[in-house]
Coordinates of N, CA and C in Angstrom, one line a residue:
M1 N 4.3 46.0 24.9 CA 3.6 44.7 24.7 C 4.1 43.9 23.5
A2 N 4.4 44.6 22.4 CA 4.8 44.0 21.2 C 6.2 43.3 21.5
V3 N 7.1 44.0 22.2 CA 8.4 43.4 22.5 C 8.2 42.2 23.4
L4 N 7.3 42.3 24.3 CA 7.1 41.2 25.2 C 6.6 39.9 24.5
C5 N 5.7 40.2 23.5 CA 5.2 39.1 22.7 C 6.3 38.4 21.8
L6 N 7.2 39.3 21.3 CA 8.3 38.8 20.5 C 9.2 37.9 21.4
I7 N 9.5 38.4 22.6 CA 10.3 37.6 23.5 C 9.6 36.3 23.8
L8 N 8.3 36.3 24.2 CA 7.6 35.1 24.6 C 7.6 34.1 23.5
F9 N 7.2 34.5 22.3 CA 7.1 33.5 21.2 C 8.5 33.0 20.8
G10 N 9.5 33.9 20.9 CA 10.9 33.5 20.7 C 11.3 32.4 21.6
I11 N 11.0 32.5 22.9 CA 11.3 31.5 23.9 C 10.6 30.2 23.6
L12 N 9.3 30.3 23.3 CA 8.5 29.2 23.0 C 9.0 28.4 21.8
Q13 N 9.5 29.2 20.7 CA 10.0 28.5 19.6 C 11.3 27.8 19.9
V14 N 12.2 28.4 20.6 CA 13.4 27.8 21.0 C 13.2 26.6 21.9
S15 N 12.2 26.6 22.8 CA 11.9 25.5 23.6 C 11.4 24.3 22.8
Y16 N 10.5 24.6 21.8 CA 10.1 23.6 20.9 C 11.2 23.0 20.1
L17 N 12.2 23.8 19.7 CA 13.3 23.3 18.9 C 14.2 22.4 19.7
V18 N 14.4 22.7 21.0 CA 15.1 21.9 21.9 C 14.4 20.5 22.1
A19 N 13.1 20.6 22.3 CA 12.3 19.4 22.4 C 12.3 18.5 21.2
A20 N 12.2 19.2 20.0 CA 12.3 18.5 18.7 C 13.6 17.8 18.5
R21 N 14.7 18.4 19.0 CA 16.0 17.8 18.9 C 16.1 16.5 19.8
N22 N 15.5 16.6 21.0 CA 15.5 15.4 21.8 C 14.6 14.3 21.2
V23 N 13.5 14.7 20.5 CA 12.7 13.7 19.8 C 13.5 13.0 18.7
I24 N 14.2 13.7 17.9 CA 15.0 13.1 16.8 C 16.1 12.2 17.4
N25 N 16.7 12.6 18.5 CA 17.7 11.8 19.2 C 17.0 10.4 19.6
Y26 N 15.8 10.6 20.2 CA 15.1 9.3 20.6 C 14.7 8.5 19.4
S27 N 14.3 9.1 18.3 CA 14.0 8.4 17.1 C 15.2 7.6 16.6
A28 N 16.3 8.2 16.6 CA 17.6 7.5 16.2 C 17.9 6.3 17.1
V29 N 17.7 6.5 18.4 CA 18.0 5.4 19.3 C 17.0 4.2 19.1
A30 N 15.7 4.6 19.0 CA 14.7 3.6 18.8 C 14.9 2.8 17.5
T31 N 15.2 3.5 16.4 CA 15.5 2.9 15.1 C 16.7 2.0 15.2
A32 N 17.7 2.5 15.9 CA 18.9 1.6 16.0 C 18.6 0.3 16.7
R33 N 17.8 0.4 17.8 CA 17.5 -0.8 18.5 C 16.7 -1.8 17.7
A34 N 15.8 -1.2 16.8 CA 15.0 -2.1 15.9 C 15.9 -2.7 14.9
A35 N 16.9 -1.9 14.4 CA 17.8 -2.5 13.4 C 18.7 -3.5 14.0
A36 N 19.1 -3.4 15.2 CA 20.0 -4.3 15.9 C 19.4 -5.7 16.1
V37 N 18.1 -5.8 16.0 CA 17.5 -7.1 16.2 C 17.0 -7.7 14.9
G38 N 17.3 -7.0 13.8 CA 17.1 -7.6 12.5 C 15.9 -7.0 11.7
M39 N 15.3 -5.9 12.1 CA 14.2 -5.3 11.4 C 14.6 -4.9 10.0
N40 N 13.8 -5.1 9.0 CA 14.2 -4.7 7.6 C 14.0 -3.2 7.5
D41 N 14.4 -2.7 6.3 CA 14.5 -1.2 6.1 C 13.1 -0.6 6.2
F42 N 12.1 -1.3 5.7 CA 10.7 -0.7 5.7 C 10.2 -0.6 7.2
M43 N 10.5 -1.6 8.0 CA 10.1 -1.5 9.4 C 10.9 -0.4 10.1
L44 N 12.2 -0.2 9.8 CA 12.9 0.9 10.4 C 12.4 2.2 9.9
H45 N 11.9 2.3 8.7 CA 11.3 3.5 8.2 C 10.1 3.9 9.1
K46 N 9.3 2.9 9.4 CA 8.1 3.1 10.2 C 8.5 3.5 11.7
V47 N 9.4 2.8 12.2 CA 9.9 3.0 13.6 C 10.4 4.4 13.7
S48 N 11.2 4.9 12.8 CA 11.8 6.2 12.8 C 10.7 7.3 12.8
H49 N 9.7 7.1 12.0 CA 8.6 8.0 12.0 C 7.8 8.0 13.2
Y50 N 7.4 6.8 13.7 CA 6.6 6.7 14.9 C 7.2 7.3 16.1
A51 N 8.5 7.1 16.3 CA 9.2 7.6 17.4 C 9.4 9.1 17.3
A52 N 9.2 9.7 16.2 CA 9.4 11.1 16.0 C 8.0 11.9 15.9
I53 N 7.0 11.2 16.4 CA 5.6 11.9 16.3 C 5.6 13.2 17.0
P54 N 6.2 13.5 18.1 CA 6.1 14.8 18.7 C 6.6 15.9 17.9
A55 N 7.4 15.6 16.9 CA 8.0 16.6 16.0 C 7.3 16.6 14.6
A56 N 6.1 15.9 14.5 CA 5.5 15.6 13.2 C 4.4 16.7 12.9
G57 N 4.1 17.6 13.8 CA 3.1 18.6 13.5 C 1.7 18.1 13.7
P58 N 0.7 18.9 13.2 CA -0.7 18.5 13.4 C -1.0 17.1 12.8
I59 N -1.9 16.4 13.4 CA -2.3 15.1 12.9 C -3.1 15.2 11.7
Y60 N -2.8 14.3 10.7 CA -3.5 14.3 9.4 C -4.4 13.2 9.2
T61 N -4.0 12.0 9.7 CA -4.8 10.8 9.7 C -4.6 10.0 11.0
P62 N -5.6 9.6 11.7 CA -7.0 9.5 11.4 C -7.7 10.9 11.6
Q63 N -8.7 11.1 10.9 CA -9.6 12.3 11.0 C -10.5 12.1 12.2
G64 N -11.2 13.2 12.6 CA -12.2 13.1 13.6 C -11.8 13.7 14.9
F65 N -10.7 14.4 15.0 CA -10.4 15.1 16.2 C -11.0 16.5 16.2
G66 N -12.1 16.6 16.9 CA -12.9 17.8 16.9 C -12.3 18.8 17.9
R67 N -12.7 20.1 17.8 CA -12.3 21.1 18.6 C -13.2 21.4 19.8
E68 N -14.4 20.7 19.8 CA -15.3 20.9 20.9 C -14.9 20.3 22.1
R69 N -15.1 20.9 23.3 CA -14.7 20.4 24.5 C -15.6 19.3 24.9
P70 N -15.1 18.1 25.2 CA -16.0 17.0 25.7 C -16.7 17.3 27.0
A71 N -17.8 16.7 27.2 CA -18.6 17.0 28.4 C -17.9 16.4 29.6
G72 N -18.1 17.0 30.8 CA -17.5 16.6 32.0 C -17.5 17.7 33.0
E73 N -17.8 17.3 34.3 CA -17.8 18.3 35.3 C -16.5 18.6 36.0
S74 N -15.5 17.7 35.7 CA -14.2 17.9 36.2 C -13.2 17.6 35.1
T75 N -11.9 18.0 35.4 CA -10.9 17.7 34.4 C -10.7 16.2 34.1
G76 N -10.8 15.4 35.1 CA -10.7 14.0 35.0 C -11.9 13.4 34.1
A77 N -13.1 13.9 34.3 CA -14.2 13.5 33.6 C -14.1 13.9 32.1
V78 N -13.6 15.1 31.9 CA -13.4 15.6 30.5 C -12.4 14.7 29.8
W79 N -11.3 14.3 30.5 CA -10.3 13.5 29.9 C -10.9 12.1 29.6
D80 N -11.6 11.5 30.5 CA -12.2 10.2 30.3 C -13.1 10.2 29.1
N81 N -13.9 11.2 29.0 CA -14.8 11.3 27.8 C -14.1 11.5 26.5
A82 N -13.0 12.3 26.6 CA -12.2 12.5 25.4 C -11.6 11.3 24.8
I83 N -11.2 10.3 25.6 CA -10.5 9.1 25.1 C -11.5 8.0 25.0
S84 N -12.7 8.2 25.4 CA -13.7 7.1 25.3 C -14.4 7.0 23.9
R85 N -14.2 6.0 23.2 CA -14.8 5.8 21.9 C -16.3 5.7 22.0
K86 N -16.8 5.2 23.1 CA -18.2 5.0 23.3 C -18.9 6.4 23.4
R87 N -18.3 7.3 24.2 CA -18.9 8.6 24.4 C -18.5 9.6 23.3
N88 N -17.4 9.3 22.7 CA -16.9 10.2 21.6 C -16.5 9.4 20.4
P89 N -17.4 8.8 19.7 CA -17.1 7.8 18.6 C -16.3 8.4 17.5
R90 N -16.3 9.8 17.3 CA -15.5 10.4 16.2 C -14.0 10.4 16.6
S91 N -13.7 10.2 17.9 CA -12.3 10.3 18.3 C -11.7 8.9 18.3
Q92 N -10.4 8.8 17.8 CA -9.7 7.6 17.8 C -8.7 7.5 19.0
L93 N -8.8 8.5 19.9 CA -7.8 8.5 21.0 C -8.0 7.3 21.9
G94 N -9.2 6.7 22.0 CA -9.4 5.6 22.9 C -8.6 4.4 22.7
D95 N -8.3 4.1 21.4 CA -7.5 2.9 21.1 C -6.2 3.3 20.4
Y96 N -5.8 4.5 20.6 CA -4.6 5.0 19.9 C -3.4 4.1 20.2
E97 N -3.1 4.0 21.5 CA -1.9 3.3 21.9 C -1.9 1.8 21.5
V98 N -3.1 1.2 21.4 CA -3.2 -0.2 21.2 C -3.5 -0.5 19.7
G99 N -4.7 -0.1 19.3 CA -5.2 -0.4 17.9 C -4.4 0.3 16.8
V100 N -4.3 1.6 16.9 CA -3.6 2.4 15.9 C -2.1 2.0 15.8
K101 N -1.5 1.9 16.9 CA -0.1 1.6 16.9 C 0.2 0.2 16.3
E102 N -0.7 -0.8 16.7 CA -0.5 -2.1 16.2 C -0.8 -2.2 14.7
A103 N -1.9 -1.5 14.3 CA -2.2 -1.5 12.9 C -1.1 -0.8 12.0
Y104 N -0.6 0.3 12.6 CA 0.5 1.0 11.9 C 1.7 0.1 11.6
H105 N 2.2 -0.5 12.7 CA 3.4 -1.3 12.5 C 3.2 -2.6 11.7
L106 N 1.9 -3.1 11.6 CA 1.7 -4.3 10.9 C 1.3 -4.0 9.4
A107 N 1.0 -2.7 9.1 CA 0.6 -2.4 7.8 C 1.7 -2.5 6.7
G108 N 1.3 -2.7 5.5 CA 2.2 -2.9 4.4 C 2.6 -1.5 3.8
V109 N 3.4 -1.6 2.8 CA 4.0 -0.4 2.2 C 3.0 0.6 1.7
T110 N 1.9 0.1 1.1 CA 0.9 1.0 0.5 C -0.1 1.6 1.4
R111 N -0.2 1.2 2.7 CA -1.3 1.7 3.5 C -1.0 2.1 4.9
F112 N 0.3 2.1 5.3 CA 0.6 2.4 6.7 C 0.3 3.9 6.9
F113 N 0.5 4.8 5.9 CA 0.2 6.2 6.1 C -1.3 6.5 6.1
N114 N -2.1 5.5 5.6 CA -3.5 5.6 5.7 C -4.1 5.4 7.1
I115 N -3.2 4.8 8.0 CA -3.6 4.5 9.3 C -3.2 5.6 10.3
L116 N -2.0 6.1 10.1 CA -1.4 7.2 10.9 C -0.6 8.1 10.1
D117 N -0.9 9.4 10.1 CA -0.1 10.3 9.3 C -0.2 11.7 9.9
Y118 N 0.9 12.5 9.7 CA 1.0 13.8 10.3 C 1.3 14.8 9.2
E119 N 1.1 16.1 9.5 CA 1.3 17.1 8.6 C 2.7 17.2 8.0
N120 N 3.7 17.1 8.9 CA 5.1 17.2 8.4 C 5.5 16.0 7.6
W121 N 4.8 14.9 7.7 CA 5.1 13.7 6.9 C 4.6 13.8 5.5
Q122 N 3.8 14.8 5.2 CA 3.1 15.0 3.9 C 4.1 15.4 2.8
R123 N 5.2 16.0 3.1 CA 6.1 16.5 2.1 C 7.5 15.9 2.4
D124 N 8.2 15.6 1.4 CA 9.6 15.0 1.5 C 10.5 16.0 2.2
E125 N 10.3 17.3 2.0 CA 11.2 18.2 2.6 C 11.1 18.4 4.1
S126 N 10.0 17.9 4.7 CA 9.8 18.1 6.1 C 9.6 16.8 6.9
T127 N 9.6 15.6 6.2 CA 9.4 14.4 6.8 C 10.7 13.8 7.4
V128 N 10.6 12.7 8.1 CA 11.7 12.0 8.7 C 12.5 11.2 7.6
H129 N 13.8 11.3 7.6 CA 14.6 10.5 6.7 C 15.6 9.7 7.6
G130 N 15.9 8.5 7.1 CA 16.9 7.6 7.9 C 17.8 6.9 7.0
D131 N 19.1 6.7 7.5 CA 20.1 5.9 6.8 C 20.5 4.8 7.8
Y132 N 20.6 3.6 7.2 CA 21.0 2.5 8.1 C 22.1 1.7 7.4
I133 N 23.3 1.7 8.1 CA 24.5 1.2 7.5 C 25.0 0.1 8.5
R134 N 25.2 -1.1 7.9 CA 25.9 -2.2 8.6 C 27.3 -2.4 8.0
D135 N 28.3 -2.4 8.9 CA 29.7 -2.6 8.4 C 30.2 -4.0 8.8
E136 N 31.4 -4.3 8.4 CA 32.0 -5.6 8.6 C 32.4 -5.9 10.0
D137 N 32.4 -4.9 10.8 CA 32.9 -5.1 12.2 C 31.7 -5.3 13.2
D138 N 30.6 -5.7 12.6 CA 29.3 -5.9 13.4 C 28.9 -4.6 14.1
L139 N 29.1 -3.5 13.5 CA 28.6 -2.2 14.0 C 27.5 -1.7 13.1
L140 N 26.6 -1.1 13.7 CA 25.4 -0.6 13.0 C 25.3 0.9 13.2
T141 N 25.3 1.7 12.1 CA 25.2 3.2 12.2 C 23.8 3.6 11.7
V142 N 23.1 4.3 12.5 CA 21.7 4.8 12.1 C 21.8 6.3 12.2
R143 N 21.3 6.9 11.2 CA 21.3 8.4 11.1 C 19.8 8.8 10.8
V144 N 19.2 9.6 11.7 CA 17.9 10.1 11.5 C 17.9 11.6 11.4
R145 N 17.2 12.1 10.4 CA 17.2 13.6 10.2 C 15.9 14.1 9.8
Q146 N 15.6 15.3 10.1 CA 14.3 15.9 9.8 C 14.5 17.4 9.7
R147 N 13.9 18.1 8.7 CA 13.8 19.5 8.6 C 12.5 20.0 9.2
V148 N 12.6 20.5 10.4 CA 11.4 20.8 11.2 C 10.9 22.2 11.0
P149 N 9.7 22.4 10.6 CA 9.2 23.8 10.4 C 9.1 24.5 11.7
L150 N 9.5 25.8 11.7 CA 9.4 26.6 12.9 C 8.3 27.6 12.7
A151 N 7.1 27.2 13.2 CA 5.8 27.8 12.8 C 5.2 28.7 13.9
M152 N 6.0 29.0 14.9 CA 5.4 29.9 15.9 C 5.3 31.3 15.3
P153 N 4.3 32.1 15.8 CA 4.2 33.5 15.3 C 5.6 34.2 15.5
F154 N 5.9 35.0 14.5 CA 7.1 35.8 14.4 C 8.4 35.0 14.3
S155 N 8.3 33.7 14.0 CA 9.5 32.9 13.9 C 10.4 33.4 12.7
K156 N 9.8 34.0 11.7 CA 10.6 34.5 10.6 C 11.5 35.6 11.0
L157 N 11.2 36.3 12.2 CA 12.1 37.3 12.6 C 13.3 36.8 13.4
F158 N 13.2 35.6 13.9 CA 14.3 35.0 14.7 C 15.2 34.1 14.0
F159 N 14.7 33.5 12.9 CA 15.5 32.4 12.3 C 15.8 32.8 10.8
A160 N 16.9 32.3 10.3 CA 17.3 32.6 9.0 C 16.3 32.1 7.9
R161 N 16.2 32.8 6.8 CA 15.2 32.4 5.8 C 15.8 31.6 4.7
N162 N 17.1 31.3 4.8 CA 17.7 30.6 3.7 C 17.4 29.1 3.7
R163 N 16.8 28.7 4.8 CA 16.4 27.3 5.0 C 14.9 27.3 5.4
T164 N 14.1 26.9 4.4 CA 12.6 27.0 4.6 C 11.9 25.8 4.2
V165 N 10.7 25.5 4.7 CA 9.9 24.4 4.2 C 8.4 24.9 4.2
K166 N 7.6 24.3 3.4 CA 6.2 24.5 3.3 C 5.5 23.8 4.5
A167 N 4.6 24.4 5.1 CA 3.8 23.7 6.2 C 2.4 24.2 6.2
H168 N 1.5 23.3 6.6 CA 0.1 23.6 6.6 C -0.3 23.9 8.1
R169 N -0.6 25.1 8.5 CA -0.9 25.4 9.8 C -2.1 26.3 9.8
N170 N -3.1 26.0 10.8 CA -4.3 26.8 10.9 C -5.1 27.0 9.6
G171 N -5.1 25.9 8.9 CA -5.9 25.9 7.7 C -5.3 26.5 6.5
E172 N -4.0 27.0 6.6 CA -3.4 27.6 5.4 C -2.0 27.1 5.2
M173 N -1.6 27.1 3.9 CA -0.2 26.6 3.6 C 0.7 27.9 3.5
D174 N 1.8 27.8 4.2 CA 2.7 28.9 4.2 C 4.2 28.4 4.2
I175 N 5.1 29.3 4.0 CA 6.5 28.9 4.0 C 7.1 29.4 5.3
Y176 N 7.8 28.5 6.0 CA 8.3 28.8 7.4 C 9.8 28.5 7.4
P177 N 10.5 29.2 8.2 CA 11.9 28.8 8.4 C 12.0 27.4 9.0
A178 N 13.1 26.7 8.8 CA 13.2 25.3 9.3 C 14.5 25.1 9.9
A179 N 14.5 24.1 10.9 CA 15.8 23.7 11.5 C 16.1 22.3 11.0
Q180 N 17.3 22.1 10.6 CA 17.8 20.8 10.1 C 18.3 20.1 11.4
L181 N 17.6 19.1 11.8 CA 17.9 18.3 13.0 C 18.4 16.9 12.6
E182 N 19.5 16.4 13.2 CA 20.1 15.1 12.8 C 20.7 14.5 14.0
A183 N 20.5 13.2 14.1 CA 21.1 12.4 15.2 C 21.7 11.1 14.6
T184 N 22.8 10.7 15.2 CA 23.5 9.5 14.7 C 23.8 8.6 15.9
V185 N 23.5 7.3 15.7 CA 23.7 6.3 16.8 C 24.5 5.2 16.2
V186 N 25.5 4.8 16.9 CA 26.4 3.6 16.5 C 26.3 2.6 17.6
I187 N 25.8 1.4 17.3 CA 25.7 0.3 18.3 C 26.1 -1.0 17.6
E188 N 26.3 -2.0 18.5 CA 26.6 -3.3 18.0 C 25.4 -3.9 17.2
D189 N 25.7 -4.6 16.1 CA 24.7 -5.2 15.3 C 24.5 -6.7 15.8
H190 N 23.3 -6.9 16.4 CA 23.0 -8.3 16.9 C 22.1 -9.0 16.0
S191 N 21.8 -8.5 14.8 CA 20.7 -9.1 14.0 C 21.0 -10.5 13.6
A192 N 22.3 -10.9 13.4 CA 22.6 -12.3 13.0 C 22.2 -13.2 14.2
F193 N 22.3 -12.8 15.4 CA 21.9 -13.6 16.5 C 20.5 -14.0 16.5
Y194 N 19.6 -13.0 16.0 CA 18.2 -13.2 16.0 C 17.7 -13.9 14.7
L195 N 18.4 -13.7 13.6 CA 18.0 -14.1 12.3 C 18.5 -15.5 11.9
H196 N 19.6 -15.9 12.5 CA 20.2 -17.2 12.1 C 20.4 -18.1 13.3
T197 N 20.2 -19.3 13.2 CA 20.4 -20.3 14.2 C 21.2 -21.5 13.7
D198 N 22.3 -21.8 14.5 CA 23.1 -23.0 14.1 C 23.1 -24.0 15.2
E199 N 23.8 -25.1 15.0 CA 23.8 -26.2 16.0 C 24.5 -25.8 17.3
R200 N 25.5 -24.9 17.2 CA 26.2 -24.5 18.4 C 25.3 -23.7 19.3
L201 N 24.6 -22.8 18.6 CA 23.7 -21.9 19.4 C 22.6 -22.8 20.1
L202 N 22.1 -23.8 19.4 CA 21.1 -24.7 20.0 C 21.6 -25.4 21.2
M203 N 22.9 -25.8 21.1 CA 23.5 -26.6 22.2 C 23.6 -25.7 23.4
E204 N 23.9 -24.4 23.2 CA 24.1 -23.5 24.3 C 22.8 -23.3 25.1
F205 N 21.6 -23.5 24.4 CA 20.4 -23.3 25.1 C 19.8 -24.6 25.5

């Protein structure tokens, strides 16, 4: 039974790692697209984080996600009640995609993490980092990287301990092995098209 558990958790951790790698790849693409239309570095910082939410760990802000099962006689009814702010006012799931997303992207430097924040974003060693480079050939290079905690049970038996991060899981702070994930995207930089207008461009339209 112990060996079976080790194999099972090992498979789950590897599966999570593969999914996290895909998330970081997506974050790099989303950030590159935002940069290509002229978003400033602060907006790119927010885009890279928002696109990497599936690898961000447990939610930290907003608070109010309870562990009690919402009422409902069927799976559909339970889901409807879970995302309904009227029936479950402590939950912010009801307006997550609209209200929280909009407020997050519109927020300034000092308060955007007060709107939406996750456990892995709490520490510099495990949060998302991005580099945005524009060269003279109208090419844009975006690099997104994150050191993702591997917090499945027995993960310390499967992964090297020379690369670790602190992570808060199940109410306790611990040190976990980590995977350094990185994705690089190179695309054409179209920001000048969106940010500058001249007479020739006006004549074309």
